[in-house]
Amino acid sequence: MSDPDCLFCKIVAEEVPAEVVHVTERTVAFRDINPQAPTHVLVVPRDHYENAAALAAGDPAASAELVTAAAAIATAEGHEDYRLVFNTGAGVGQTVFHAHLHVLAGRSMTWPPG
């Protein structure tokens, strides 16, 4: 299932170019075009879900696979320490309404973020 107007669905379908770094049966991962860290990769489910909560409810296995893929990406990029971020809703910064997990690494990060 996909949304024909969704940018990330178009990337998954290879209709829009992206620097893809990792692919699984359920996920595609590509570099963020506006990186916030030396390593900033987005991991998306192949199927369209509006946000992380919808993904977890609709396909829990794909939700878990996003985290597994993120760990593999961090390892492949040479990072033992990394941050994973889901933004759910416009009020917290979600701009593309297709669930996606940010993998951030390669610099010191403070808490709380922002």
mmCIF file of C-alpha atoms in Angstrom:
data_model
loop_
_atom_site.group_PDB
_atom_site.id
_atom_site.type_symbol
_atom_site.label_atom_id
_atom_site.label_comp_id
_atom_site.label_asym_id
_atom_site.label_seq_id
_atom_site.Cartn_x
_atom_site.Cartn_y
_atom_site.Cartn_z
ATOM 1 C CA MET A 1 0.000 0.000 0.000
ATOM 2 C CA SER A 2 1.357 3.399 -0.950
ATOM 3 C CA ASP A 3 0.236 7.002 -1.318
ATOM 4 C CA PRO A 4 0.859 8.332 -4.848
ATOM 5 C CA ASP A 5 1.459 11.847 -3.493
ATOM 6 C CA CYS A 6 3.929 10.814 -0.769
ATOM 7 C CA LEU A 7 7.604 11.706 -1.303
ATOM 8 C CA PHE A 8 8.849 8.696 0.677
ATOM 9 C CA CYS A 9 6.545 6.311 -1.215
ATOM 10 C CA LYS A 10 8.082 7.703 -4.419
ATOM 11 C CA ILE A 11 11.589 7.073 -3.051
ATOM 12 C CA VAL A 12 10.633 3.497 -2.102
ATOM 13 C CA ALA A 13 9.236 3.006 -5.629
ATOM 14 C CA GLU A 14 12.470 4.479 -7.095
ATOM 15 C CA GLU A 15 10.495 7.261 -8.790
ATOM 16 C CA VAL A 16 12.487 9.921 -6.905
ATOM 17 C CA PRO A 17 16.263 9.585 -6.457
ATOM 18 C CA ALA A 18 17.796 9.162 -3.020
ATOM 19 C CA GLU A 19 21.105 7.949 -1.639
ATOM 20 C CA VAL A 20 19.888 4.550 -0.464
ATOM 21 C CA VAL A 21 22.181 2.937 2.115
ATOM 22 C CA HIS A 22 20.209 -0.098 3.334
ATOM 23 C CA VAL A 23 17.291 -2.186 2.057
ATOM 24 C CA THR A 24 15.307 -5.011 3.612
ATOM 25 C CA GLU A 25 12.090 -6.766 2.694
ATOM 26 C CA ARG A 26 10.079 -4.223 4.712
ATOM 27 C CA THR A 27 12.337 -1.142 4.839
ATOM 28 C CA VAL A 28 14.356 1.307 2.765
ATOM 29 C CA ALA A 29 16.958 3.609 4.308
ATOM 30 C CA PHE A 30 18.430 6.705 2.698
ATOM 31 C CA ARG A 31 20.472 9.748 3.666
ATOM 32 C CA ASP A 32 18.558 12.805 4.854
ATOM 33 C CA ILE A 33 18.868 15.711 2.402
ATOM 34 C CA ASN A 34 19.184 18.129 5.351
ATOM 35 C CA PRO A 35 21.497 16.237 7.717
ATOM 36 C CA GLN A 36 21.617 17.229 11.380
ATOM 37 C CA ALA A 37 24.637 15.017 12.128
ATOM 38 C CA PRO A 38 27.514 13.495 10.138
ATOM 39 C CA THR A 39 25.409 10.344 9.860
ATOM 40 C CA HIS A 40 21.724 11.153 9.337
ATOM 41 C CA VAL A 41 19.756 8.376 7.684
ATOM 42 C CA LEU A 42 16.000 7.942 7.415
ATOM 43 C CA VAL A 43 14.600 4.414 7.676
ATOM 44 C CA VAL A 44 11.097 4.066 6.229
ATOM 45 C CA PRO A 45 8.678 1.184 5.899
ATOM 46 C CA ARG A 46 7.933 0.198 2.306
ATOM 47 C CA ASP A 47 4.209 0.458 3.056
ATOM 48 C CA HIS A 48 2.682 3.858 3.753
ATOM 49 C CA TYR A 49 1.711 4.648 7.340
ATOM 50 C CA GLU A 50 1.202 8.258 8.366
ATOM 51 C CA ASN A 51 3.381 8.116 11.474
ATOM 52 C CA ALA A 52 5.133 5.837 13.973
ATOM 53 C CA ALA A 53 1.971 5.156 15.978
ATOM 54 C CA ALA A 54 0.040 4.119 12.863
ATOM 55 C CA LEU A 55 2.924 1.869 11.802
ATOM 56 C CA ALA A 56 3.142 0.193 15.215
ATOM 57 C CA ALA A 57 -0.609 -0.467 15.182
ATOM 58 C CA GLY A 58 -0.768 -1.556 11.542
ATOM 59 C CA ASP A 59 2.422 -3.579 11.155
ATOM 60 C CA PRO A 60 4.312 -4.167 14.417
ATOM 61 C CA ALA A 61 6.869 -6.392 12.673
ATOM 62 C CA ALA A 62 7.784 -3.599 10.252
ATOM 63 C CA SER A 63 8.017 -1.194 13.176
ATOM 64 C CA ALA A 64 10.541 -3.492 14.865
ATOM 65 C CA GLU A 65 12.415 -3.962 11.585
ATOM 66 C CA LEU A 66 12.970 -0.196 11.337
ATOM 67 C CA VAL A 67 14.902 -0.335 14.618
ATOM 68 C CA THR A 68 16.837 -3.438 13.534
ATOM 69 C CA ALA A 69 17.737 -1.743 10.245
ATOM 70 C CA ALA A 70 18.800 1.393 12.126
ATOM 71 C CA ALA A 71 21.205 -0.629 14.279
ATOM 72 C CA ALA A 72 22.697 -2.257 11.181
ATOM 73 C CA ILE A 73 23.142 1.146 9.550
ATOM 74 C CA ALA A 74 24.866 2.627 12.610
ATOM 75 C CA THR A 75 27.231 -0.354 12.738
ATOM 76 C CA ALA A 76 27.957 -0.144 9.003
ATOM 77 C CA GLU A 77 28.728 3.578 9.394
ATOM 78 C CA GLY A 78 31.148 2.787 12.243
ATOM 79 C CA HIS A 79 29.086 4.045 15.183
ATOM 80 C CA GLU A 80 28.526 2.330 18.515
ATOM 81 C CA ASP A 81 26.603 5.345 19.862
ATOM 82 C CA TYR A 82 23.657 6.717 17.939
ATOM 83 C CA ARG A 83 20.282 8.356 18.438
ATOM 84 C CA LEU A 84 16.975 7.126 17.011
ATOM 85 C CA VAL A 85 14.125 9.635 16.612
ATOM 86 C CA PHE A 86 10.521 9.271 15.478
ATOM 87 C CA ASN A 87 8.594 12.523 14.998
ATOM 88 C CA THR A 88 4.843 11.952 15.111
ATOM 89 C CA GLY A 89 2.835 15.023 14.120
ATOM 90 C CA ALA A 90 3.513 18.446 12.669
ATOM 91 C CA GLY A 91 3.778 20.010 16.137
ATOM 92 C CA VAL A 92 7.024 18.123 16.808
ATOM 93 C CA GLY A 93 8.587 18.534 13.399
ATOM 94 C CA GLN A 94 7.182 15.778 11.182
ATOM 95 C CA THR A 95 7.151 17.240 7.670
ATOM 96 C CA VAL A 96 6.684 14.111 5.556
ATOM 97 C CA PHE A 97 3.683 12.122 6.730
ATOM 98 C CA HIS A 98 5.099 8.681 6.052
ATOM 99 C CA ALA A 99 6.482 6.988 9.175
ATOM 100 C CA HIS A 100 10.252 7.313 9.328
ATOM 101 C CA LEU A 101 12.994 6.738 11.853
ATOM 102 C CA HIS A 102 15.945 9.133 11.991
ATOM 103 C CA VAL A 103 19.338 7.557 12.681
ATOM 104 C CA LEU A 104 21.734 10.235 13.956
ATOM 105 C CA ALA A 105 25.392 9.688 14.836
ATOM 106 C CA GLY A 106 28.879 11.051 14.479
ATOM 107 C CA ARG A 107 28.721 14.014 16.826
ATOM 108 C CA SER A 108 28.084 14.704 20.491
ATOM 109 C CA MET A 109 24.375 15.102 21.233
ATOM 110 C CA THR A 110 22.865 16.680 24.315
ATOM 111 C CA TRP A 111 19.691 15.878 26.185
ATOM 112 C CA PRO A 112 17.095 17.152 25.883
ATOM 113 C CA PRO A 113 17.369 17.597 22.116
ATOM 114 C CA GLY A 114 16.572 20.923 20.517
#
